[in-house]
Coordinates of C-alpha atoms and ligand atoms in Angstrom, one line a residue:
X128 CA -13.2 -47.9 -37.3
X129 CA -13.0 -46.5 -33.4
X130 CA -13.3 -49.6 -31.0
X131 CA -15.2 -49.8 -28.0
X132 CA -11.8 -50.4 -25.7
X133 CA -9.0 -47.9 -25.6
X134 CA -6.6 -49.0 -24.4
X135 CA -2.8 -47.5 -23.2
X136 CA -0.7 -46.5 -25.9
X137 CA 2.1 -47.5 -24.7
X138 CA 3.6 -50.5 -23.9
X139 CA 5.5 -51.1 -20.4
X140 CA 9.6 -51.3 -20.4
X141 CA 10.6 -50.4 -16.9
X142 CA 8.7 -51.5 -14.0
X143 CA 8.8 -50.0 -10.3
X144 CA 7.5 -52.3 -7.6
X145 CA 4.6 -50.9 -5.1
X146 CA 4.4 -52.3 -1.9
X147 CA 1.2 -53.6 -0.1
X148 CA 0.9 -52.8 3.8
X149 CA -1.7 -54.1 6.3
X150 CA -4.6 -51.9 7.4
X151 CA -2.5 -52.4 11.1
X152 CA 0.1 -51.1 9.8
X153 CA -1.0 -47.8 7.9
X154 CA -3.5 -47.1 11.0
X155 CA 0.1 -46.2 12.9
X156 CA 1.8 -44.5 9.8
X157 CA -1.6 -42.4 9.6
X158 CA -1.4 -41.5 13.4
X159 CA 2.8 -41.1 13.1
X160 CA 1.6 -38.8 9.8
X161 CA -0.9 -36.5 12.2
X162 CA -3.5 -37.5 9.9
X163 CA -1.8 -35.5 6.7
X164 CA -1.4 -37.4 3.9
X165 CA 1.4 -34.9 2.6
X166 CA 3.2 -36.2 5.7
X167 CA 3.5 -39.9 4.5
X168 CA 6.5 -41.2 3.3
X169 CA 5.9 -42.5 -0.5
X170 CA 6.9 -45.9 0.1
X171 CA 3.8 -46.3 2.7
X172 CA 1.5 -45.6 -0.2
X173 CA 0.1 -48.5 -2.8
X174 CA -1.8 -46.2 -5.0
X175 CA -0.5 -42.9 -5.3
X176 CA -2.9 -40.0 -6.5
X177 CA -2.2 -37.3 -4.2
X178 CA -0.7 -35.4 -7.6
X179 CA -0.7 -35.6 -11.2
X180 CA 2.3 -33.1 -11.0
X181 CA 5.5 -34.4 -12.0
X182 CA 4.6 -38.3 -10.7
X183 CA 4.3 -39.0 -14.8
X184 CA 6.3 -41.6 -16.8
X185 CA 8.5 -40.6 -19.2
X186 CA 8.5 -41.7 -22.9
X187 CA 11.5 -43.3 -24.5
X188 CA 12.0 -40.4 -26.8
X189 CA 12.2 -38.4 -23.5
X190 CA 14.9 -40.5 -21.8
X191 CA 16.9 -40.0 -25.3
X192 CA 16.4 -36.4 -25.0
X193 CA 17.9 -36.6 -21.6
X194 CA 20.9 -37.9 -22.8
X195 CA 21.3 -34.6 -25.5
X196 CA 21.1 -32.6 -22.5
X197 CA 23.5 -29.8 -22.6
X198 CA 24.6 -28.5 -19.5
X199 CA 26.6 -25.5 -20.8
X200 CA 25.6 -22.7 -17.8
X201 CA 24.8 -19.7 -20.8
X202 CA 23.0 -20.4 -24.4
X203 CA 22.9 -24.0 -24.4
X204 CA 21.5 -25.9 -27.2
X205 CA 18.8 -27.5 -24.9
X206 CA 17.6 -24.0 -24.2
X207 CA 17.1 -23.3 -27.6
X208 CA 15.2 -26.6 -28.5
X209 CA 13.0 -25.8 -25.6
X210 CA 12.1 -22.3 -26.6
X211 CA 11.7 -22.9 -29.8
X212 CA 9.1 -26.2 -28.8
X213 CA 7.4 -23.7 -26.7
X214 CA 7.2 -21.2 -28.8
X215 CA 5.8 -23.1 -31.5
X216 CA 2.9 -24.5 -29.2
X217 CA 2.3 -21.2 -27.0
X218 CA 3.7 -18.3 -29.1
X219 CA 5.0 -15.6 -26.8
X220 CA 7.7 -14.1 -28.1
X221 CA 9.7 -14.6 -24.1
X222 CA 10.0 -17.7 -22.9
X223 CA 11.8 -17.7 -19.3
X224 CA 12.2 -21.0 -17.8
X225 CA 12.0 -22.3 -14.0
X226 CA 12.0 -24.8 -11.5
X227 CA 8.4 -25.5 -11.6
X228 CA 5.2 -23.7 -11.8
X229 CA 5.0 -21.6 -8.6
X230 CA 8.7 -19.8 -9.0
X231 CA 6.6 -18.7 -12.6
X232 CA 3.7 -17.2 -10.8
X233 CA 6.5 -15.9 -8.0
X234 CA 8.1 -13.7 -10.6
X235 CA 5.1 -12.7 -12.4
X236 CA 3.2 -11.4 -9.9
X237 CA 6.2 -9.7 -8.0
X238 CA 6.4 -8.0 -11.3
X239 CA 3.0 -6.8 -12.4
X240 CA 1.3 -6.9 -8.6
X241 CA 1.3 -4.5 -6.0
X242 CA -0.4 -3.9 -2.2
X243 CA -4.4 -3.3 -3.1
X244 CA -4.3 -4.7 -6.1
X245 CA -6.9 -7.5 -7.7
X246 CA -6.5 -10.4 -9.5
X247 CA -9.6 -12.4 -11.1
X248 CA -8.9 -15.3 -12.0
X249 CA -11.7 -18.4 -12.7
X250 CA -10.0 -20.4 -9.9
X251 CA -6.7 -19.6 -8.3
X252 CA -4.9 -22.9 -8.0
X253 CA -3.4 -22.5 -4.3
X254 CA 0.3 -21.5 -4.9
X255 CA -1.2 -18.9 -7.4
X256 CA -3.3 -17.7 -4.7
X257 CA -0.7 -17.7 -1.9
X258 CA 1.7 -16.2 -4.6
X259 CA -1.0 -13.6 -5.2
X260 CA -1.8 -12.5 -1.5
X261 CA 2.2 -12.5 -0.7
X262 CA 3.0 -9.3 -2.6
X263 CA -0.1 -7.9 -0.9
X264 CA -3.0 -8.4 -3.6
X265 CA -6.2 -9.5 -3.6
X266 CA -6.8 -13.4 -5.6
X267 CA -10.5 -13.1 -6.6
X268 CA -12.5 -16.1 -7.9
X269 CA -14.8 -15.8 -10.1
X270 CA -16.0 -19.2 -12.1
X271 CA -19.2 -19.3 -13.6
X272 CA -22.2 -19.9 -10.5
X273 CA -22.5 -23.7 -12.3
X274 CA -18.9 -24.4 -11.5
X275 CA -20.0 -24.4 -7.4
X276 CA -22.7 -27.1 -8.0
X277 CA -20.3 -30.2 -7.9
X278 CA -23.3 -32.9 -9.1
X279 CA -24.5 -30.6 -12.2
X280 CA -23.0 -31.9 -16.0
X281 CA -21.8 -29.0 -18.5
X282 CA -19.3 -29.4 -20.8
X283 CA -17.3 -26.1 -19.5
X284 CA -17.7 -25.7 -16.3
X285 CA -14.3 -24.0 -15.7
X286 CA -15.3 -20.8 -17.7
X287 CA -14.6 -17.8 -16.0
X288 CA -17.9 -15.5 -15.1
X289 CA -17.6 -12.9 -17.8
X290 CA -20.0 -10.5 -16.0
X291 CA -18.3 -10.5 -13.0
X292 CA -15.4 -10.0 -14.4
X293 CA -16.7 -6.5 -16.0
X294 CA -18.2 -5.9 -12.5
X295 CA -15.0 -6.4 -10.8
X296 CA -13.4 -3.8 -13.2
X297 CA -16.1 -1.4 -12.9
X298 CA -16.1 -2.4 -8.7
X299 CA -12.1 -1.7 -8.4
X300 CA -11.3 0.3 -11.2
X301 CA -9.1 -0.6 -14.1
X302 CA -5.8 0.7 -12.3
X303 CA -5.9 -1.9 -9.5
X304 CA -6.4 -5.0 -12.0
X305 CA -2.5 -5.5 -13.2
X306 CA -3.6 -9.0 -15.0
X307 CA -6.4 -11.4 -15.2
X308 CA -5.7 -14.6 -15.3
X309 CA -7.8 -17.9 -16.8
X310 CA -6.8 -21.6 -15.7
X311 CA -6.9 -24.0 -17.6
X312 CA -8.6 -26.8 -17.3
X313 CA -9.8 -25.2 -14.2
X314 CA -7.4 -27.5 -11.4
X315 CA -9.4 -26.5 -8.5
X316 CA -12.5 -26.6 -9.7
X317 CA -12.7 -29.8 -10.5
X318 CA -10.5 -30.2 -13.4
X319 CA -13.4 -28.8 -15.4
X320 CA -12.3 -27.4 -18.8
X321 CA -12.9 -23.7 -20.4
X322 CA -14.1 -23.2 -23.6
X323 CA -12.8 -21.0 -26.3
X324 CA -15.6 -18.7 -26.3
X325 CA -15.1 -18.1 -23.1
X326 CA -11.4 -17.2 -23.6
X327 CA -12.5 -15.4 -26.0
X328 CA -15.1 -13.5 -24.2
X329 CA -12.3 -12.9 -21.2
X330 CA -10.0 -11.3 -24.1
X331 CA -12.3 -9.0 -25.5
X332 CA -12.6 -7.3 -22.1
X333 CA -9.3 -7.7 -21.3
X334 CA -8.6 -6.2 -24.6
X335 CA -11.4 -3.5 -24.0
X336 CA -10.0 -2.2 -20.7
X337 CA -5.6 -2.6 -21.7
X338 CA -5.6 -5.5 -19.0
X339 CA -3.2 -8.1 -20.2
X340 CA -4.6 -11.7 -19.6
X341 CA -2.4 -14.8 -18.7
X342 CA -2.9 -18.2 -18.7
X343 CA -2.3 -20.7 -15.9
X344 CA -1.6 -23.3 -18.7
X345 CA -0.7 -26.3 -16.7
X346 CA -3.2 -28.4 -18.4
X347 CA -3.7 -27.2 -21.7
X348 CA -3.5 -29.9 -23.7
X349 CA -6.5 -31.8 -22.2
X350 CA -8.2 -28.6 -22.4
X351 CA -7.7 -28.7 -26.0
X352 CA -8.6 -31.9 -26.1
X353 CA -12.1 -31.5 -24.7
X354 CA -12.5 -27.6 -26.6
X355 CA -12.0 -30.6 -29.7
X356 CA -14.8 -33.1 -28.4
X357 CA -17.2 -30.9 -27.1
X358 CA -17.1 -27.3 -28.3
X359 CA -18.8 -27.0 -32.1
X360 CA -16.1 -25.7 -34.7
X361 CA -13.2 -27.4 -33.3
X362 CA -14.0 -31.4 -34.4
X363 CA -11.6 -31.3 -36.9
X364 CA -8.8 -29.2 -35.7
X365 CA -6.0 -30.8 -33.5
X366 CA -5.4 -30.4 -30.3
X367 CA -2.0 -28.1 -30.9
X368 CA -4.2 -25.9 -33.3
X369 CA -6.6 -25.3 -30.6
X370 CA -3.8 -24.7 -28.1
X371 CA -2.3 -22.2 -30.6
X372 CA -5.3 -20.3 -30.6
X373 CA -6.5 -20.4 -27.3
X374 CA -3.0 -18.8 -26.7
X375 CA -3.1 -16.1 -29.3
X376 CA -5.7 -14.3 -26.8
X377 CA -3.9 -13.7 -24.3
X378 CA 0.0 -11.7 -23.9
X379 CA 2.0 -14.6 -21.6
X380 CA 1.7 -17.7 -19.3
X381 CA 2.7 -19.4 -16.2
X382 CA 3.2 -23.5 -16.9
X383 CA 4.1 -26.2 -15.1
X384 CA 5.6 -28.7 -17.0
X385 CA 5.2 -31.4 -14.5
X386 CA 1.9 -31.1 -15.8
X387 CA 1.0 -31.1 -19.6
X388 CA 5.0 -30.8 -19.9
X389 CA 4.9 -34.4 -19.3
X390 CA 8.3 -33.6 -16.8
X391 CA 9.1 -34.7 -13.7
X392 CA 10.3 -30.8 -12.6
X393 CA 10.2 -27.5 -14.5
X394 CA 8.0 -24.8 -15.6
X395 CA 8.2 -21.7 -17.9
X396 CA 6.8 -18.2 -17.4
X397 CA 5.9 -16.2 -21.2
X398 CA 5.7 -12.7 -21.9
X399 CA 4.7 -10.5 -25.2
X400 CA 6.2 -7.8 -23.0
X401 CA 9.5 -6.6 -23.6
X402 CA 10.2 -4.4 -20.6
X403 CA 8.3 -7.2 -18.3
X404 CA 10.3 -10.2 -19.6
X405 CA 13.5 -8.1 -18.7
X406 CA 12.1 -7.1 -15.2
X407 CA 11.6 -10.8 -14.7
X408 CA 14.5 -11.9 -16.2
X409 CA 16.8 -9.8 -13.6
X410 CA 14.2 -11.7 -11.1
X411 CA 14.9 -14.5 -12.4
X412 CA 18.6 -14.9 -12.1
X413 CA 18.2 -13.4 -8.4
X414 CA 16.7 -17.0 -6.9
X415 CA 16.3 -19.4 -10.3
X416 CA 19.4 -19.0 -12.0
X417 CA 20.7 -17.8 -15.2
X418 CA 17.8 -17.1 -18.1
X419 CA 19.0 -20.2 -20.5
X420 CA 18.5 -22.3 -17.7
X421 CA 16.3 -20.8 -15.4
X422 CA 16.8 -23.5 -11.9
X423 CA 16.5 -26.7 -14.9
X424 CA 19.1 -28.2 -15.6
X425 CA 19.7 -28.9 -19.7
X426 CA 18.6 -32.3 -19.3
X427 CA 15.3 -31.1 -17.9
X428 CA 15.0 -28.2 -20.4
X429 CA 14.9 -31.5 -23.4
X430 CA 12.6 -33.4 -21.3
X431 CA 10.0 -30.5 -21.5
X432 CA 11.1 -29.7 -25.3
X433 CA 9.6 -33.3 -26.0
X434 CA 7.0 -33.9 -23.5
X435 CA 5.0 -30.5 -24.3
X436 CA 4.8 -31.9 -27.6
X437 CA 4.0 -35.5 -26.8
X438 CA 1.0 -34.0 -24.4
X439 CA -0.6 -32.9 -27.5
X440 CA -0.7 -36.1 -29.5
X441 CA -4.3 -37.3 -30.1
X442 CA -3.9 -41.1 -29.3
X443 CA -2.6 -40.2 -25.4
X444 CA -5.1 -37.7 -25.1
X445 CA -7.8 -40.1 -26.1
X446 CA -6.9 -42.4 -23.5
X447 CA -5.9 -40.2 -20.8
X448 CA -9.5 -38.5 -20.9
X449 CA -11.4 -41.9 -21.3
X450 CA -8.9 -43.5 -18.3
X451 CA -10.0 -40.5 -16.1
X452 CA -14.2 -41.0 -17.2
X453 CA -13.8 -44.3 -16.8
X454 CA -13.0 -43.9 -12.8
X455 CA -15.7 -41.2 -12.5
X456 CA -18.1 -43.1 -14.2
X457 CA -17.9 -46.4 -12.0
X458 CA -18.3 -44.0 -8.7
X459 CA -21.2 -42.3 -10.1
X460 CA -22.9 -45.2 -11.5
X461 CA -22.8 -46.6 -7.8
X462 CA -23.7 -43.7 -6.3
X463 CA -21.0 -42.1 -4.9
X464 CA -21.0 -38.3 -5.4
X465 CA -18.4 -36.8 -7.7
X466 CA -17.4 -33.3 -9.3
X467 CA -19.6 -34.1 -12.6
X468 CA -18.4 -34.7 -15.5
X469 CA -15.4 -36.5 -14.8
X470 CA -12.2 -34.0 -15.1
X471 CA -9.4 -34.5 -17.5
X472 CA -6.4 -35.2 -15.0
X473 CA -8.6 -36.1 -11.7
X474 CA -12.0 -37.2 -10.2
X475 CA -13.1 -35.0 -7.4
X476 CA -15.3 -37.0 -4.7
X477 CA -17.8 -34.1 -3.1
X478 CA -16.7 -34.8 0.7
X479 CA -19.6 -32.7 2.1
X480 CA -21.9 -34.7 0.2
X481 CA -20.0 -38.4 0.8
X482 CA -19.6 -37.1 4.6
X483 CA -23.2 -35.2 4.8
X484 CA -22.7 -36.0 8.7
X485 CA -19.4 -34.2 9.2
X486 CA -20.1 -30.5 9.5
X487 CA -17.3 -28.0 7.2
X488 CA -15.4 -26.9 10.3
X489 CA -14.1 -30.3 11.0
X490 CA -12.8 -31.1 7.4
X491 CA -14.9 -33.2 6.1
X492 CA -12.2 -33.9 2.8
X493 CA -9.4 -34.5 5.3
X494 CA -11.8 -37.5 7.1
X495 CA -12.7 -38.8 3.7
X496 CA -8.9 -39.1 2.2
X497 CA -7.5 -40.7 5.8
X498 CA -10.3 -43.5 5.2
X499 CA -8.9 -43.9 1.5
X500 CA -5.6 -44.7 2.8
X501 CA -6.6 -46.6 5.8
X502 CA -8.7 -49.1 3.9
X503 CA -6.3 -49.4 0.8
X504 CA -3.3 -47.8 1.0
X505 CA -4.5 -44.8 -1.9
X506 CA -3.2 -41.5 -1.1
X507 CA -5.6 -38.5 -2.4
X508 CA -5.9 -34.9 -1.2
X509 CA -8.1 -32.8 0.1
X510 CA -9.5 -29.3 -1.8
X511 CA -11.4 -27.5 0.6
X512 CA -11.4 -26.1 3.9
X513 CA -8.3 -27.0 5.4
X514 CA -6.3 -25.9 2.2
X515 CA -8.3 -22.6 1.5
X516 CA -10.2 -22.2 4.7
X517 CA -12.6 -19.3 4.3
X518 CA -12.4 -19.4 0.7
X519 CA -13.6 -22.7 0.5
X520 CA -16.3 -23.0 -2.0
X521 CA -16.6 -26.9 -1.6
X522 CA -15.3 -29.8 0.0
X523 CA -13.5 -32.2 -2.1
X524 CA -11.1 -35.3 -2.9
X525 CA -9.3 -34.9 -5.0
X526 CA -8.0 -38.1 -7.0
X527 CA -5.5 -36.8 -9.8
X528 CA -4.5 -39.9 -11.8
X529 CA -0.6 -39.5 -13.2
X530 CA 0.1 -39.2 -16.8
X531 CA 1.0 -43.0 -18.2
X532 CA 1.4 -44.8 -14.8
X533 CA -1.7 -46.7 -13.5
X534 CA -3.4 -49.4 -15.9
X535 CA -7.1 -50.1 -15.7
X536 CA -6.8 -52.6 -12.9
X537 CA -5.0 -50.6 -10.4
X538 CA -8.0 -48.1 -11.4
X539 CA -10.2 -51.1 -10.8
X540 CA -8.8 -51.4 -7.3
X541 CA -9.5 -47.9 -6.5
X542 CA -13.1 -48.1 -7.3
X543 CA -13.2 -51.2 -5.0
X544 CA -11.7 -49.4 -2.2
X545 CA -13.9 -46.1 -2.2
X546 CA -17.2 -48.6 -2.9
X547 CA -15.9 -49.8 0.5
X548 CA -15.8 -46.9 2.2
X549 CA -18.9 -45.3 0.8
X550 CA -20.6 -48.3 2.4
X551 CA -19.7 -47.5 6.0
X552 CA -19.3 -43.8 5.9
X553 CA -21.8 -43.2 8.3
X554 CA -18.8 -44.7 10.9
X555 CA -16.2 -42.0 9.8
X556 CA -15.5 -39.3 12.4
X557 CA -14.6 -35.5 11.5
X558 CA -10.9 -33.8 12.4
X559 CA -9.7 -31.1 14.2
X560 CA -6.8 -29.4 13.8
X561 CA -3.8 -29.4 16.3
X562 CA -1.2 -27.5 14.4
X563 CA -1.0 -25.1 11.2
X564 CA 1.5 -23.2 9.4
X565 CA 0.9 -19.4 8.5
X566 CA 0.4 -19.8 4.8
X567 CA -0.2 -23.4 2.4
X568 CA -1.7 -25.2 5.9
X569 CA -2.8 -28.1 4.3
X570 CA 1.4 -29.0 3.2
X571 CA 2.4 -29.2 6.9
X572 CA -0.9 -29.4 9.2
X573 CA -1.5 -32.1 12.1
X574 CA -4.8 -33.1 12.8
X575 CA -6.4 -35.9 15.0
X576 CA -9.9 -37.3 14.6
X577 CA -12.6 -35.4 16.8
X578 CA -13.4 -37.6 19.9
Ligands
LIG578 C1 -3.5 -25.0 -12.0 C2 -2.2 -25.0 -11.3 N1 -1.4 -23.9 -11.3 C3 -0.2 -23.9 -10.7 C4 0.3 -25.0 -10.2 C5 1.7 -24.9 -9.5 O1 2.7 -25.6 -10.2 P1 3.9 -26.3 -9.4 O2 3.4 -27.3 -8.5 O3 4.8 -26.8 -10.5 O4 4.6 -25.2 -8.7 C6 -0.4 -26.2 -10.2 C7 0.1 -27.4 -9.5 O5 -0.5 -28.3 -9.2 C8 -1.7 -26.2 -10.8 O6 -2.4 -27.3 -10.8

């Protein structure tokens, strides 16, 4: 019989202190931080949701795996329990891994991309992006026209336009579309989950024009998980079923497994494609390191061979969906305007909408995540103009939740904080900005409050 409560499953053997500061206090580290929250050192921070990527806890079965690591520079036996765990969940018959997600999309796209070409994808996450534009091609998004109405409530709002998708091949012509690409859940789009019809409608015109498709899989497992509570069909399958099939449509992957890997580093990049996965294994050992290894080191390589595994398991996923509703939930029942429904690893407040008086130009997200910190210490991050600036659909917050590390009352204590803040928004002034790198601004930008 389900109860009403779910609670962690896990219980707590290793603590690590957080320490409080006073509002004095963190209105200098703000100012010595030029406003960017990336610029904070961690120990400044209470609450830390700036990332859900590689800030999880590790299980005990993880730590034992550590200990198995083998360090062995070519064909170690940690290599091999990794590829064979990823193989079983994801299928592709290469598995190549890395130091993290980005080095995956660096090799991939340096592989099948050239100057002109055009990548769809339903939302480029922004190291996919950047990777994408670096070797000279075009990253195109194209969710469904729902996904850009942050206060609307569908059950898939990460799908991937299908039509535009045809029209982009029709547009640009088959020969300038190396790959499409489908992310999921959808990161920067709220953390919104794609269905399997709609990976299955992506395939069948990949499949129709000889474009191979790749999944940004960062998140699949709560992908699955919500494919299994809300899509008809799949009530009874598990998560890893779904996973397996979702995968089956496409011919390879980037991860990162500081995501759904449950890792605190590493990634993996998959292939079907035999003269690929050598092109990007001679990549590969150019900047990562040797293929059994990949820039991991063994003891990684285990931690991902479990976690991957443990990602899929229905009791965590139960919680870690309800634990991210259940922080949406209490902003929107108050008011507060969030990325509806709640996400599976974040909740995304709608800055342009929570800062209606701060026009787009002067960041309305960065204002709203410096008055999270400054009245309690919680670190978020922005998603909108000063990460993607003209490609900005939306303004948002983004408040990703790590994987097994908060309990409901520091979630509690969140709430309470941005109930504050929503209360005296009207008082919160815009930025500008006084210094930005070429490419990924938002990692190293300074900004000041607007006078
Ligand atoms: C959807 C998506 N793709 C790619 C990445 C890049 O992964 P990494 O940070 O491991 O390089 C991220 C990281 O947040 C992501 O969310």
């Amino acid at each position: 019989m389900p109860t009403k409560t779910i609670i962690e499953p896990f219980r707590i053997k290793s603590v690590e202190p957080i320490r409080w500061t006073t509002r004095k206090q963190r209105e200098a580290l703000l100012r010595a931080a030029h406003y960017n929250l990336f610029l904070l050192p961690a120990d400044d921070v209470l609450i830390d949701l700036l990332t859900d990527s590689g800030t999880g806890a590790m299980s005990t079965h993880q730590w034992a795996a550590v200990m198995e690591g083998d360090e062995s520079y070519a064909g170690s036996k940690s290599f091999e329990r990794f590829r064979l765990s990823v193989q079983e969940i994801f299928g592709y018959k290469h598995v190549i891994p890395t130091h993290q997600g980005r080095a995956a999309e660096r090799i991939l796209f340096n592989v099948m991309c050239k100057h002109g070409d055009v990548v769809p994808n339903n939302t480029h996450f922004d190291t996919t992006r950047a990777n994408v534009e670096f070797v000279g091609a075009e990253a195109l998004d194209i969710p469904i026209a729902e996904a850009r109405q942050p206060s609307l409530k569908l059950p898939f709002k990460g799908n991937m336009d299908v039509t535009a998708l045809e029209e982009v091949i029709a547009r640009v012509g088959r020969q300038r579309v190396p790959l499409v690409m489908l992310t999921v859940t959808n990161n920067s789009g709220g953390g919104q989950p794609v269905s399997m019809e709609n990976a299955k409608a992506v395939s069948a015109v990949c499949r129709k024009h000889k474009i191979p498709l790749y999944f940004d899989a960062c998140r699949f497992a709560e992908n699955a998980y919500f494919i299994k509570l809300r899509e008809m069909g799949y009530e009874s399958e598990t998560p890893k079923q779904i996973a397996q099939e979702m995968f089956a449509l496409g011919d390879g992957c980037t991860m990162s497994a500081k995501k759904d890997g449950m890792a605190n580093i590493g990634g993996f990049l998959c292939t079907n494609d035999e003269v690929l996965a050598r092109q990007e294994k001679d990549l590969l050992i150019l900047t990562e390191g040797y293929p059994t290894y990949g820039g991991l080191a063994g003891r990684d390589l285990e931690a991902i061979a479990v976690g991957v595994q443990e990602s899929l398991e229905e009791d965590y996923l139960r919680y870690r969906i309800a634990s991210t509703a259940y922080l949406g939930n209490h902003l929107s029942e108050a008011g507060v305007p969030i990325v509806e429904p709640p996400g599976g690893h974040a909740i995304y407040l709608d800055a342009r909408a929570f800062l209606s008086h701060i026009p787009q130009p002067q960041f309305p997200g960065v204002a709203l995540a410096a008055e999270l910190y400054l009245e309690g210490g919680i670190r978020s991050v922005e998603i909108g103009t000063l990460m993607f600036a003209d490609a900005a659909q939306m303004d948002l917050v983004r408040l990703a939740i790590p994987r097994r590390v908060y309990t409901q009352s520091h979630i509690d204590y969140v709430v309470e904080i941005i109930l504050g803040v929503w209360k005296r928004r009207e008082q919160i002034k815009g930025m500008h900005l006084t210094y930005e790198a070429p490419f990924l601004r938002h990692f190293t930008a300074h900004l000041e409050p607007v006078a």
